[in-house]
């Protein structure tokens, strides 16, 4: 197993996880932050831009996981690399976008 394959699975996991909020926001017709907004990553992009960005992330994530090397769900190192990519981009996104959407300091009832 090449370390380059593990890096591919890590970044593939990050892109697959990143595809979810963008694609879902776009499909629901809601704006969301993208790198194309003004200011980048802070302003809102249209639902169409989000749908396209989410789909692009999905395609590239698929290529990195399923077309590079021989990813195996029973291979622990492959799954750890993928899972770490998913977790870290999810954690980063929760912290980064939580400040825009109120997720970092939810109101207590």
PDB file as gemmi writes it, atoms N, CA and C in Angstrom:
CRYST1    1.000    1.000    1.000  90.00  90.00  90.00 P 1                      
ATOM      1  N   UNK A   1       0.851  -1.184   0.000  1.00  0.00           N  
ATOM      2  CA  UNK A   1       0.000   0.000   0.000  1.00  0.00           C  
ATOM      3  C   UNK A   1       0.887   1.233   0.000  1.00  0.00           C  
ATOM      4  N   UNK A   2       0.691   2.056  -0.942  1.00  0.00           N  
ATOM      5  CA  UNK A   2       1.463   3.284  -1.078  1.00  0.00           C  
ATOM      6  C   UNK A   2       0.886   4.380  -0.184  1.00  0.00           C  
ATOM      7  N   UNK A   3       1.759   5.203   0.384  1.00  0.00           N  
ATOM      8  CA  UNK A   3       1.292   6.320   1.197  1.00  0.00           C  
ATOM      9  C   UNK A   3       0.541   7.323   0.325  1.00  0.00           C  
ATOM     10  N   UNK A   4       0.843   7.345  -0.968  1.00  0.00           N  
ATOM     11  CA  UNK A   4       0.106   8.234  -1.874  1.00  0.00           C  
ATOM     12  C   UNK A   4      -1.355   7.799  -2.010  1.00  0.00           C  
ATOM     13  N   UNK A   5      -1.589   6.491  -1.967  1.00  0.00           N  
ATOM     14  CA  UNK A   5      -2.973   6.001  -1.999  1.00  0.00           C  
ATOM     15  C   UNK A   5      -3.710   6.434  -0.743  1.00  0.00           C  
ATOM     16  N   UNK A   6      -3.045   6.342   0.400  1.00  0.00           N  
ATOM     17  CA  UNK A   6      -3.682   6.753   1.655  1.00  0.00           C  
ATOM     18  C   UNK A   6      -3.982   8.251   1.654  1.00  0.00           C  
ATOM     19  N   UNK A   7      -3.077   9.042   1.105  1.00  0.00           N  
ATOM     20  CA  UNK A   7      -3.335  10.484   0.984  1.00  0.00           C  
ATOM     21  C   UNK A   7      -4.525  10.732   0.068  1.00  0.00           C  
ATOM     22  N   UNK A   8      -4.616   9.963  -1.001  1.00  0.00           N  
ATOM     23  CA  UNK A   8      -5.738  10.087  -1.924  1.00  0.00           C  
ATOM     24  C   UNK A   8      -7.049   9.775  -1.218  1.00  0.00           C  
ATOM     25  N   UNK A   9      -7.064   8.728  -0.398  1.00  0.00           N  
ATOM     26  CA  UNK A   9      -8.280   8.347   0.327  1.00  0.00           C  
ATOM     27  C   UNK A   9      -8.633   9.408   1.368  1.00  0.00           C  
ATOM     28  N   UNK A  10      -7.614   9.982   2.019  1.00  0.00           N  
ATOM     29  CA  UNK A  10      -7.847  11.046   2.995  1.00  0.00           C  
ATOM     30  C   UNK A  10      -8.526  12.248   2.326  1.00  0.00           C  
ATOM     31  N   UNK A  11      -7.947  12.734   1.229  1.00  0.00           N  
ATOM     32  CA  UNK A  11      -8.525  13.890   0.551  1.00  0.00           C  
ATOM     33  C   UNK A  11      -9.847  13.543  -0.135  1.00  0.00           C  
ATOM     34  N   UNK A  12      -9.973  12.303  -0.596  1.00  0.00           N  
ATOM     35  CA  UNK A  12     -11.246  11.862  -1.151  1.00  0.00           C  
ATOM     36  C   UNK A  12     -12.345  11.902  -0.105  1.00  0.00           C  
ATOM     37  N   UNK A  13     -12.029  11.455   1.116  1.00  0.00           N  
ATOM     38  CA  UNK A  13     -12.998  11.516   2.210  1.00  0.00           C  
ATOM     39  C   UNK A  13     -13.385  12.942   2.539  1.00  0.00           C  
ATOM     40  N   UNK A  14     -12.390  13.833   2.545  1.00  0.00           N  
ATOM     41  CA  UNK A  14     -12.667  15.241   2.819  1.00  0.00           C  
ATOM     42  C   UNK A  14     -13.595  15.831   1.751  1.00  0.00           C  
ATOM     43  N   UNK A  15     -13.341  15.508   0.495  1.00  0.00           N  
ATOM     44  CA  UNK A  15     -14.180  16.039  -0.581  1.00  0.00           C  
ATOM     45  C   UNK A  15     -15.582  15.440  -0.547  1.00  0.00           C  
ATOM     46  N   UNK A  16     -15.693  14.152  -0.241  1.00  0.00           N  
ATOM     47  CA  UNK A  16     -17.016  13.527  -0.156  1.00  0.00           C  
ATOM     48  C   UNK A  16     -17.836  14.151   0.979  1.00  0.00           C  
ATOM     49  N   UNK A  17     -17.179  14.389   2.126  1.00  0.00           N  
ATOM     50  CA  UNK A  17     -17.889  15.021   3.244  1.00  0.00           C  
ATOM     51  C   UNK A  17     -18.260  16.463   2.903  1.00  0.00           C  
ATOM     52  N   UNK A  18     -17.388  17.158   2.194  1.00  0.00           N  
ATOM     53  CA  UNK A  18     -17.657  18.548   1.811  1.00  0.00           C  
ATOM     54  C   UNK A  18     -18.777  18.635   0.785  1.00  0.00           C  
ATOM     55  N   UNK A  19     -18.970  17.592   0.015  1.00  0.00           N  
ATOM     56  CA  UNK A  19     -20.023  17.597  -1.001  1.00  0.00           C  
ATOM     57  C   UNK A  19     -21.417  17.645  -0.372  1.00  0.00           C  
ATOM     58  N   UNK A  20     -21.563  17.043   0.786  1.00  0.00           N  
ATOM     59  CA  UNK A  20     -22.891  16.896   1.398  1.00  0.00           C  
ATOM     60  C   UNK A  20     -23.579  18.231   1.677  1.00  0.00           C  
ATOM     61  N   UNK A  21     -22.983  19.152   2.462  1.00  0.00           N  
ATOM     62  CA  UNK A  21     -23.728  20.380   2.762  1.00  0.00           C  
ATOM     63  C   UNK A  21     -23.978  21.246   1.526  1.00  0.00           C  
ATOM     64  N   UNK A  22     -23.020  21.245   0.598  1.00  0.00           N  
ATOM     65  CA  UNK A  22     -23.199  22.070  -0.592  1.00  0.00           C  
ATOM     66  C   UNK A  22     -24.286  21.510  -1.499  1.00  0.00           C  
ATOM     67  N   UNK A  23     -24.238  20.206  -1.741  1.00  0.00           N  
ATOM     68  CA  UNK A  23     -25.227  19.593  -2.621  1.00  0.00           C  
ATOM     69  C   UNK A  23     -26.623  19.686  -2.015  1.00  0.00           C  
ATOM     70  N   UNK A  24     -26.733  19.402  -0.724  1.00  0.00           N  
ATOM     71  CA  UNK A  24     -28.040  19.443  -0.061  1.00  0.00           C  
ATOM     72  C   UNK A  24     -28.584  20.877  -0.035  1.00  0.00           C  
ATOM     73  N   UNK A  25     -27.741  21.846   0.309  1.00  0.00           N  
ATOM     74  CA  UNK A  25     -28.199  23.240   0.301  1.00  0.00           C  
ATOM     75  C   UNK A  25     -28.668  23.643  -1.080  1.00  0.00           C  
ATOM     76  N   UNK A  26     -27.896  23.262  -2.093  1.00  0.00           N  
ATOM     77  CA  UNK A  26     -28.282  23.590  -3.461  1.00  0.00           C  
ATOM     78  C   UNK A  26     -29.580  22.936  -3.862  1.00  0.00           C  
ATOM     79  N   UNK A  27     -29.745  21.662  -3.524  1.00  0.00           N  
ATOM     80  CA  UNK A  27     -30.963  20.937  -3.885  1.00  0.00           C  
ATOM     81  C   UNK A  27     -32.186  21.488  -3.156  1.00  0.00           C  
ATOM     82  N   UNK A  28     -31.971  22.050  -1.970  1.00  0.00           N  
ATOM     83  CA  UNK A  28     -33.073  22.640  -1.207  1.00  0.00           C  
ATOM     84  C   UNK A  28     -33.344  24.080  -1.626  1.00  0.00           C  
ATOM     85  N   UNK A  29     -32.510  24.613  -2.521  1.00  0.00           N  
ATOM     86  CA  UNK A  29     -32.705  25.979  -2.983  1.00  0.00           C  
ATOM     87  C   UNK A  29     -32.225  27.026  -2.006  1.00  0.00           C  
ATOM     88  N   UNK A  30     -31.288  26.654  -1.137  1.00  0.00           N  
ATOM     89  CA  UNK A  30     -30.801  27.574  -0.119  1.00  0.00           C  
ATOM     90  C   UNK A  30     -29.376  28.026  -0.426  1.00  0.00           C  
ATOM     91  N   UNK A  31     -29.062  29.283  -0.140  1.00  0.00           N  
ATOM     92  CA  UNK A  31     -27.682  29.743  -0.303  1.00  0.00           C  
ATOM     93  C   UNK A  31     -26.805  29.195   0.819  1.00  0.00           C  
ATOM     94  N   UNK A  32     -25.524  29.105   0.555  1.00  0.00           N  
ATOM     95  CA  UNK A  32     -24.560  28.617   1.552  1.00  0.00           C  
ATOM     96  C   UNK A  32     -23.193  29.164   1.177  1.00  0.00           C  
ATOM     97  N   UNK A  33     -22.263  29.180   2.126  1.00  0.00           N  
ATOM     98  CA  UNK A  33     -20.926  29.680   1.865  1.00  0.00           C  
ATOM     99  C   UNK A  33     -20.172  28.755   0.908  1.00  0.00           C  
ATOM    100  N   UNK A  34     -19.458  29.362  -0.038  1.00  0.00           N  
ATOM    101  CA  UNK A  34     -18.557  28.616  -0.927  1.00  0.00           C  
ATOM    102  C   UNK A  34     -17.292  29.440  -1.121  1.00  0.00           C  
ATOM    103  N   UNK A  35     -16.267  28.841  -1.720  1.00  0.00           N  
ATOM    104  CA  UNK A  35     -15.058  29.606  -2.029  1.00  0.00           C  
ATOM    105  C   UNK A  35     -15.293  30.689  -3.081  1.00  0.00           C  
ATOM    106  N   UNK A  36     -16.438  30.657  -3.764  1.00  0.00           N  
ATOM    107  CA  UNK A  36     -16.720  31.603  -4.841  1.00  0.00           C  
ATOM    108  C   UNK A  36     -17.500  32.828  -4.378  1.00  0.00           C  
ATOM    109  N   UNK A  37     -17.909  32.840  -3.108  1.00  0.00           N  
ATOM    110  CA  UNK A  37     -18.694  33.960  -2.572  1.00  0.00           C  
ATOM    111  C   UNK A  37     -17.781  35.156  -2.308  1.00  0.00           C  
ATOM    112  N   UNK A  38     -18.394  36.289  -2.084  1.00  0.00           N  
ATOM    113  CA  UNK A  38     -17.639  37.496  -1.731  1.00  0.00           C  
ATOM    114  C   UNK A  38     -18.024  37.896  -0.323  1.00  0.00           C  
ATOM    115  N   UNK A  39     -17.126  37.905   0.655  1.00  0.00           N  
ATOM    116  CA  UNK A  39     -15.763  37.402   0.645  1.00  0.00           C  
ATOM    117  C   UNK A  39     -15.748  35.872   0.614  1.00  0.00           C  
ATOM    118  N   UNK A  40     -14.687  35.301   0.030  1.00  0.00           N  
ATOM    119  CA  UNK A  40     -14.612  33.840  -0.118  1.00  0.00           C  
ATOM    120  C   UNK A  40     -14.761  33.099   1.214  1.00  0.00           C  
ATOM    121  N   UNK A  41     -15.640  32.108   1.217  1.00  0.00           N  
ATOM    122  CA  UNK A  41     -15.855  31.296   2.405  1.00  0.00           C  
ATOM    123  C   UNK A  41     -16.700  31.937   3.478  1.00  0.00           C  
ATOM    124  N   UNK A  42     -17.097  33.193   3.288  1.00  0.00           N  
ATOM    125  CA  UNK A  42     -17.913  33.872   4.296  1.00  0.00           C  
ATOM    126  C   UNK A  42     -19.252  34.315   3.742  1.00  0.00           C  
ATOM    127  N   UNK A  43     -19.230  34.881   2.541  1.00  0.00           N  
ATOM    128  CA  UNK A  43     -20.474  35.305   1.913  1.00  0.00           C  
ATOM    129  C   UNK A  43     -21.253  34.095   1.409  1.00  0.00           C  
ATOM    130  N   UNK A  44     -22.483  34.331   1.018  1.00  0.00           N  
ATOM    131  CA  UNK A  44     -23.338  33.248   0.540  1.00  0.00           C  
ATOM    132  C   UNK A  44     -23.289  33.154  -0.985  1.00  0.00           C  
ATOM    133  N   UNK A  45     -23.296  31.930  -1.473  1.00  0.00           N  
ATOM    134  CA  UNK A  45     -23.403  31.680  -2.909  1.00  0.00           C  
ATOM    135  C   UNK A  45     -24.801  31.147  -3.197  1.00  0.00           C  
ATOM    136  N   UNK A  46     -25.221  31.269  -4.440  1.00  0.00           N  
ATOM    137  CA  UNK A  46     -26.558  30.823  -4.824  1.00  0.00           C  
ATOM    138  C   UNK A  46     -26.697  29.314  -4.682  1.00  0.00           C  
ATOM    139  N   UNK A  47     -27.926  28.871  -4.687  1.00  0.00           N  
ATOM    140  CA  UNK A  47     -28.188  27.436  -4.598  1.00  0.00           C  
ATOM    141  C   UNK A  47     -27.615  26.695  -5.808  1.00  0.00           C  
ATOM    142  N   UNK A  48     -27.629  27.326  -6.977  1.00  0.00           N  
ATOM    143  CA  UNK A  48     -27.081  26.691  -8.180  1.00  0.00           C  
ATOM    144  C   UNK A  48     -25.578  26.498  -8.049  1.00  0.00           C  
ATOM    145  N   UNK A  49     -24.878  27.512  -7.560  1.00  0.00           N  
ATOM    146  CA  UNK A  49     -23.428  27.399  -7.356  1.00  0.00           C  
ATOM    147  C   UNK A  49     -23.136  26.297  -6.341  1.00  0.00           C  
ATOM    148  N   UNK A  50     -23.921  26.231  -5.277  1.00  0.00           N  
ATOM    149  CA  UNK A  50     -23.729  25.188  -4.272  1.00  0.00           C  
ATOM    150  C   UNK A  50     -23.969  23.803  -4.834  1.00  0.00           C  
ATOM    151  N   UNK A  51     -24.987  23.641  -5.632  1.00  0.00           N  
ATOM    152  CA  UNK A  51     -25.264  22.339  -6.233  1.00  0.00           C  
ATOM    153  C   UNK A  51     -24.097  21.915  -7.131  1.00  0.00           C  
ATOM    154  N   UNK A  52     -23.626  22.829  -7.952  1.00  0.00           N  
ATOM    155  CA  UNK A  52     -22.496  22.522  -8.841  1.00  0.00           C  
ATOM    156  C   UNK A  52     -21.225  22.230  -8.051  1.00  0.00           C  
ATOM    157  N   UNK A  53     -20.951  23.009  -7.012  1.00  0.00           N  
ATOM    158  CA  UNK A  53     -19.766  22.802  -6.188  1.00  0.00           C  
ATOM    159  C   UNK A  53     -19.858  21.465  -5.442  1.00  0.00           C  
ATOM    160  N   UNK A  54     -21.022  21.147  -4.924  1.00  0.00           N  
ATOM    161  CA  UNK A  54     -21.212  19.867  -4.253  1.00  0.00           C  
ATOM    162  C   UNK A  54     -21.029  18.694  -5.195  1.00  0.00           C  
ATOM    163  N   UNK A  55     -21.560  18.815  -6.409  1.00  0.00           N  
ATOM    164  CA  UNK A  55     -21.424  17.736  -7.388  1.00  0.00           C  
ATOM    165  C   UNK A  55     -19.965  17.574  -7.814  1.00  0.00           C  
ATOM    166  N   UNK A  56     -19.259  18.687  -7.997  1.00  0.00           N  
ATOM    167  CA  UNK A  56     -17.841  18.631  -8.334  1.00  0.00           C  
ATOM    168  C   UNK A  56     -17.051  17.914  -7.234  1.00  0.00           C  
ATOM    169  N   UNK A  57     -17.322  18.259  -5.974  1.00  0.00           N  
ATOM    170  CA  UNK A  57     -16.668  17.592  -4.848  1.00  0.00           C  
ATOM    171  C   UNK A  57     -16.974  16.101  -4.838  1.00  0.00           C  
ATOM    172  N   UNK A  58     -18.197  15.737  -5.138  1.00  0.00           N  
ATOM    173  CA  UNK A  58     -18.600  14.336  -5.189  1.00  0.00           C  
ATOM    174  C   UNK A  58     -17.832  13.571  -6.260  1.00  0.00           C  
ATOM    175  N   UNK A  59     -17.726  14.145  -7.444  1.00  0.00           N  
ATOM    176  CA  UNK A  59     -17.022  13.485  -8.551  1.00  0.00           C  
ATOM    177  C   UNK A  59     -15.539  13.318  -8.235  1.00  0.00           C  
ATOM    178  N   UNK A  60     -14.889  14.388  -7.771  1.00  0.00           N  
ATOM    179  CA  UNK A  60     -13.456  14.306  -7.479  1.00  0.00           C  
ATOM    180  C   UNK A  60     -13.207  13.371  -6.290  1.00  0.00           C  
ATOM    181  N   UNK A  61     -14.063  13.418  -5.275  1.00  0.00           N  
ATOM    182  CA  UNK A  61     -13.945  12.496  -4.147  1.00  0.00           C  
ATOM    183  C   UNK A  61     -14.073  11.045  -4.591  1.00  0.00           C  
ATOM    184  N   UNK A  62     -15.029  10.771  -5.469  1.00  0.00           N  
ATOM    185  CA  UNK A  62     -15.195   9.421  -6.019  1.00  0.00           C  
ATOM    186  C   UNK A  62     -13.925   8.975  -6.746  1.00  0.00           C  
ATOM    187  N   UNK A  63     -13.389   9.848  -7.565  1.00  0.00           N  
ATOM    188  CA  UNK A  63     -12.173   9.500  -8.318  1.00  0.00           C  
ATOM    189  C   UNK A  63     -11.026   9.189  -7.363  1.00  0.00           C  
ATOM    190  N   UNK A  64     -10.850  10.016  -6.332  1.00  0.00           N  
ATOM    191  CA  UNK A  64      -9.747   9.808  -5.396  1.00  0.00           C  
ATOM    192  C   UNK A  64      -9.895   8.534  -4.572  1.00  0.00           C  
ATOM    193  N   UNK A  65     -11.121   8.150  -4.260  1.00  0.00           N  
ATOM    194  CA  UNK A  65     -11.325   6.959  -3.433  1.00  0.00           C  
ATOM    195  C   UNK A  65     -11.449   5.691  -4.276  1.00  0.00           C  
ATOM    196  N   UNK A  66     -12.210   5.744  -5.341  1.00  0.00           N  
ATOM    197  CA  UNK A  66     -12.540   4.525  -6.079  1.00  0.00           C  
ATOM    198  C   UNK A  66     -11.658   4.249  -7.296  1.00  0.00           C  
ATOM    199  N   UNK A  67     -10.932   5.249  -7.770  1.00  0.00           N  
ATOM    200  CA  UNK A  67     -10.140   5.055  -8.973  1.00  0.00           C  
ATOM    201  C   UNK A  67      -8.640   5.111  -8.741  1.00  0.00           C  
ATOM    202  N   UNK A  68      -8.217   5.495  -7.547  1.00  0.00           N  
ATOM    203  CA  UNK A  68      -6.794   5.521  -7.216  1.00  0.00           C  
ATOM    204  C   UNK A  68      -6.513   4.335  -6.316  1.00  0.00           C  
ATOM    205  N   UNK A  69      -5.549   3.539  -6.686  1.00  0.00           N  
ATOM    206  CA  UNK A  69      -5.215   2.372  -5.876  1.00  0.00           C  
ATOM    207  C   UNK A  69      -6.341   1.352  -5.894  1.00  0.00           C  
ATOM    208  N   UNK A  70      -6.413   0.588  -4.818  1.00  0.00           N  
ATOM    209  CA  UNK A  70      -7.431  -0.462  -4.689  1.00  0.00           C  
ATOM    210  C   UNK A  70      -8.065  -0.331  -3.306  1.00  0.00           C  
ATOM    211  N   UNK A  71      -8.941   0.671  -3.135  1.00  0.00           N  
ATOM    212  CA  UNK A  71      -9.575   0.925  -1.845  1.00  0.00           C  
ATOM    213  C   UNK A  71     -10.375  -0.295  -1.414  1.00  0.00           C  
ATOM    214  N   UNK A  72     -10.187  -0.688  -0.156  1.00  0.00           N  
ATOM    215  CA  UNK A  72     -10.921  -1.830   0.376  1.00  0.00           C  
ATOM    216  C   UNK A  72     -11.565  -1.495   1.707  1.00  0.00           C  
ATOM    217  N   UNK A  73     -12.870  -1.739   1.823  1.00  0.00           N  
ATOM    218  CA  UNK A  73     -13.566  -1.483   3.084  1.00  0.00           C  
ATOM    219  C   UNK A  73     -13.073  -2.381   4.211  1.00  0.00           C  
ATOM    220  N   UNK A  74     -12.432  -3.480   3.872  1.00  0.00           N  
ATOM    221  CA  UNK A  74     -11.899  -4.380   4.889  1.00  0.00           C  
ATOM    222  C   UNK A  74     -10.425  -4.097   5.197  1.00  0.00           C  
ATOM    223  N   UNK A  75      -9.859  -3.125   4.538  1.00  0.00           N  
ATOM    224  CA  UNK A  75      -8.476  -2.734   4.779  1.00  0.00           C  
ATOM    225  C   UNK A  75      -8.483  -1.566   5.769  1.00  0.00           C  
ATOM    226  N   UNK A  76      -8.004  -1.831   6.975  1.00  0.00           N  
ATOM    227  CA  UNK A  76      -8.093  -0.855   8.056  1.00  0.00           C  
ATOM    228  C   UNK A  76      -7.410   0.469   7.711  1.00  0.00           C  
ATOM    229  N   UNK A  77      -6.239   0.422   7.127  1.00  0.00           N  
ATOM    230  CA  UNK A  77      -5.530   1.674   6.828  1.00  0.00           C  
ATOM    231  C   UNK A  77      -6.289   2.510   5.795  1.00  0.00           C  
ATOM    232  N   UNK A  78      -6.922   1.855   4.823  1.00  0.00           N  
ATOM    233  CA  UNK A  78      -7.722   2.591   3.837  1.00  0.00           C  
ATOM    234  C   UNK A  78      -8.903   3.286   4.505  1.00  0.00           C  
ATOM    235  N   UNK A  79      -9.598   2.564   5.357  1.00  0.00           N  
ATOM    236  CA  UNK A  79     -10.792   3.100   6.017  1.00  0.00           C  
ATOM    237  C   UNK A  79     -10.418   4.198   7.015  1.00  0.00           C  
ATOM    238  N   UNK A  80      -9.299   4.026   7.712  1.00  0.00           N  
ATOM    239  CA  UNK A  80      -8.850   5.056   8.659  1.00  0.00           C  
ATOM    240  C   UNK A  80      -8.505   6.340   7.914  1.00  0.00           C  
ATOM    241  N   UNK A  81      -7.797   6.224   6.791  1.00  0.00           N  
ATOM    242  CA  UNK A  81      -7.451   7.414   6.006  1.00  0.00           C  
ATOM    243  C   UNK A  81      -8.717   8.118   5.516  1.00  0.00           C  
ATOM    244  N   UNK A  82      -9.666   7.382   4.976  1.00  0.00           N  
ATOM    245  CA  UNK A  82     -10.931   7.953   4.509  1.00  0.00           C  
ATOM    246  C   UNK A  82     -11.699   8.591   5.666  1.00  0.00           C  
ATOM    247  N   UNK A  83     -11.832   7.860   6.765  1.00  0.00           N  
ATOM    248  CA  UNK A  83     -12.566   8.351   7.926  1.00  0.00           C  
ATOM    249  C   UNK A  83     -11.930   9.581   8.545  1.00  0.00           C  
ATOM    250  N   UNK A  84     -10.611   9.624   8.565  1.00  0.00           N  
ATOM    251  CA  UNK A  84      -9.916  10.787   9.106  1.00  0.00           C  
ATOM    252  C   UNK A  84     -10.173  12.018   8.240  1.00  0.00           C  
ATOM    253  N   UNK A  85     -10.174  11.843   6.930  1.00  0.00           N  
ATOM    254  CA  UNK A  85     -10.497  12.948   6.028  1.00  0.00           C  
ATOM    255  C   UNK A  85     -11.911  13.446   6.252  1.00  0.00           C  
ATOM    256  N   UNK A  86     -12.868  12.520   6.390  1.00  0.00           N  
ATOM    257  CA  UNK A  86     -14.265  12.886   6.636  1.00  0.00           C  
ATOM    258  C   UNK A  86     -14.400  13.620   7.965  1.00  0.00           C  
ATOM    259  N   UNK A  87     -13.779  13.060   9.010  1.00  0.00           N  
ATOM    260  CA  UNK A  87     -13.897  13.661  10.340  1.00  0.00           C  
ATOM    261  C   UNK A  87     -13.274  15.051  10.394  1.00  0.00           C  
ATOM    262  N   UNK A  88     -12.056  15.194   9.876  1.00  0.00           N  
ATOM    263  CA  UNK A  88     -11.365  16.478   9.999  1.00  0.00           C  
ATOM    264  C   UNK A  88     -12.047  17.588   9.205  1.00  0.00           C  
ATOM    265  N   UNK A  89     -12.534  17.306   8.001  1.00  0.00           N  
ATOM    266  CA  UNK A  89     -13.239  18.361   7.263  1.00  0.00           C  
ATOM    267  C   UNK A  89     -14.569  18.662   7.940  1.00  0.00           C  
ATOM    268  N   UNK A  90     -15.197  17.652   8.517  1.00  0.00           N  
ATOM    269  CA  UNK A  90     -16.443  17.876   9.253  1.00  0.00           C  
ATOM    270  C   UNK A  90     -16.211  18.737  10.487  1.00  0.00           C  
ATOM    271  N   UNK A  91     -15.153  18.455  11.225  1.00  0.00           N  
ATOM    272  CA  UNK A  91     -14.823  19.231  12.421  1.00  0.00           C  
ATOM    273  C   UNK A  91     -14.460  20.667  12.042  1.00  0.00           C  
ATOM    274  N   UNK A  92     -13.628  20.824  11.014  1.00  0.00           N  
ATOM    275  CA  UNK A  92     -13.253  22.150  10.541  1.00  0.00           C  
ATOM    276  C   UNK A  92     -14.486  22.939  10.102  1.00  0.00           C  
ATOM    277  N   UNK A  93     -15.365  22.299   9.358  1.00  0.00           N  
ATOM    278  CA  UNK A  93     -16.573  22.971   8.866  1.00  0.00           C  
ATOM    279  C   UNK A  93     -17.497  23.370  10.008  1.00  0.00           C  
ATOM    280  N   UNK A  94     -17.634  22.497  10.996  1.00  0.00           N  
ATOM    281  CA  UNK A  94     -18.491  22.805  12.143  1.00  0.00           C  
ATOM    282  C   UNK A  94     -17.982  24.041  12.876  1.00  0.00           C  
ATOM    283  N   UNK A  95     -16.678  24.127  13.070  1.00  0.00           N  
ATOM    284  CA  UNK A  95     -16.100  25.279  13.754  1.00  0.00           C  
ATOM    285  C   UNK A  95     -16.161  26.541  12.889  1.00  0.00           C  
ATOM    286  N   UNK A  96     -15.809  26.395  11.626  1.00  0.00           N  
ATOM    287  CA  UNK A  96     -15.726  27.561  10.727  1.00  0.00           C  
ATOM    288  C   UNK A  96     -17.106  28.140  10.420  1.00  0.00           C  
ATOM    289  N   UNK A  97     -18.035  27.280  10.024  1.00  0.00           N  
ATOM    290  CA  UNK A  97     -19.340  27.771   9.600  1.00  0.00           C  
ATOM    291  C   UNK A  97     -20.325  27.894  10.751  1.00  0.00           C  
ATOM    292  N   UNK A  98     -19.982  27.313  11.890  1.00  0.00           N  
ATOM    293  CA  UNK A  98     -20.825  27.466  13.065  1.00  0.00           C  
ATOM    294  C   UNK A  98     -20.922  28.915  13.506  1.00  0.00           C  
ATOM    295  N   UNK A  99     -19.880  29.681  13.274  1.00  0.00           N  
ATOM    296  CA  UNK A  99     -19.915  31.092  13.671  1.00  0.00           C  
ATOM    297  C   UNK A  99     -20.874  31.895  12.805  1.00  0.00           C  
ATOM    298  N   UNK A 100     -21.133  31.441  11.576  1.00  0.00           N  
ATOM    299  CA  UNK A 100     -22.077  32.128  10.697  1.00  0.00           C  
ATOM    300  C   UNK A 100     -23.510  31.685  10.943  1.00  0.00           C  
ATOM    301  N   UNK A 101     -23.672  30.432  11.353  1.00  0.00           N  
ATOM    302  CA  UNK A 101     -24.998  29.850  11.462  1.00  0.00           C  
ATOM    303  C   UNK A 101     -25.438  29.592  12.898  1.00  0.00           C  
ATOM    304  N   UNK A 102     -24.669  30.070  13.868  1.00  0.00           N  
ATOM    305  CA  UNK A 102     -25.053  29.951  15.265  1.00  0.00           C  
ATOM    306  C   UNK A 102     -24.751  28.611  15.904  1.00  0.00           C  
ATOM    307  N   UNK A 103     -23.982  27.766  15.255  1.00  0.00           N  
ATOM    308  CA  UNK A 103     -23.715  26.423  15.795  1.00  0.00           C  
ATOM    309  C   UNK A 103     -22.638  26.361  16.849  1.00  0.00           C  
ATOM    310  N   UNK A 104     -21.791  27.379  16.950  1.00  0.00           N  
ATOM    311  CA  UNK A 104     -20.708  27.336  17.944  1.00  0.00           C  
ATOM    312  C   UNK A 104     -21.184  27.713  19.346  1.00  0.00           C  
ATOM    313  N   UNK A 105     -22.265  28.460  19.432  1.00  0.00           N  
ATOM    314  CA  UNK A 105     -22.800  28.885  20.719  1.00  0.00           C  
ATOM    315  C   UNK A 105     -24.314  28.834  20.672  1.00  0.00           C  
ATOM    316  N   UNK A 106     -24.876  27.611  20.667  1.00  0.00           N  
ATOM    317  CA  UNK A 106     -26.346  27.520  20.598  1.00  0.00           C  
ATOM    318  C   UNK A 106     -26.986  28.085  21.861  1.00  0.00           C  
ATOM    319  N   UNK A 107     -28.146  28.659  21.669  1.00  0.00           N  
ATOM    320  CA  UNK A 107     -28.900  29.223  22.786  1.00  0.00           C  
ATOM    321  C   UNK A 107     -29.412  28.089  23.664  1.00  0.00           C  
ATOM    322  N   UNK A 108     -29.311  28.299  24.957  1.00  0.00           N  
ATOM    323  CA  UNK A 108     -29.813  27.289  25.896  1.00  0.00           C  
ATOM    324  C   UNK A 108     -31.221  27.667  26.310  1.00  0.00           C  
ATOM    325  N   UNK A 109     -32.092  26.662  26.373  1.00  0.00           N  
ATOM    326  CA  UNK A 109     -33.487  26.926  26.733  1.00  0.00           C  
ATOM    327  C   UNK A 109     -33.660  26.923  28.232  1.00  0.00           C  
TER     328      UNK A 109                                                      
END                                                                             
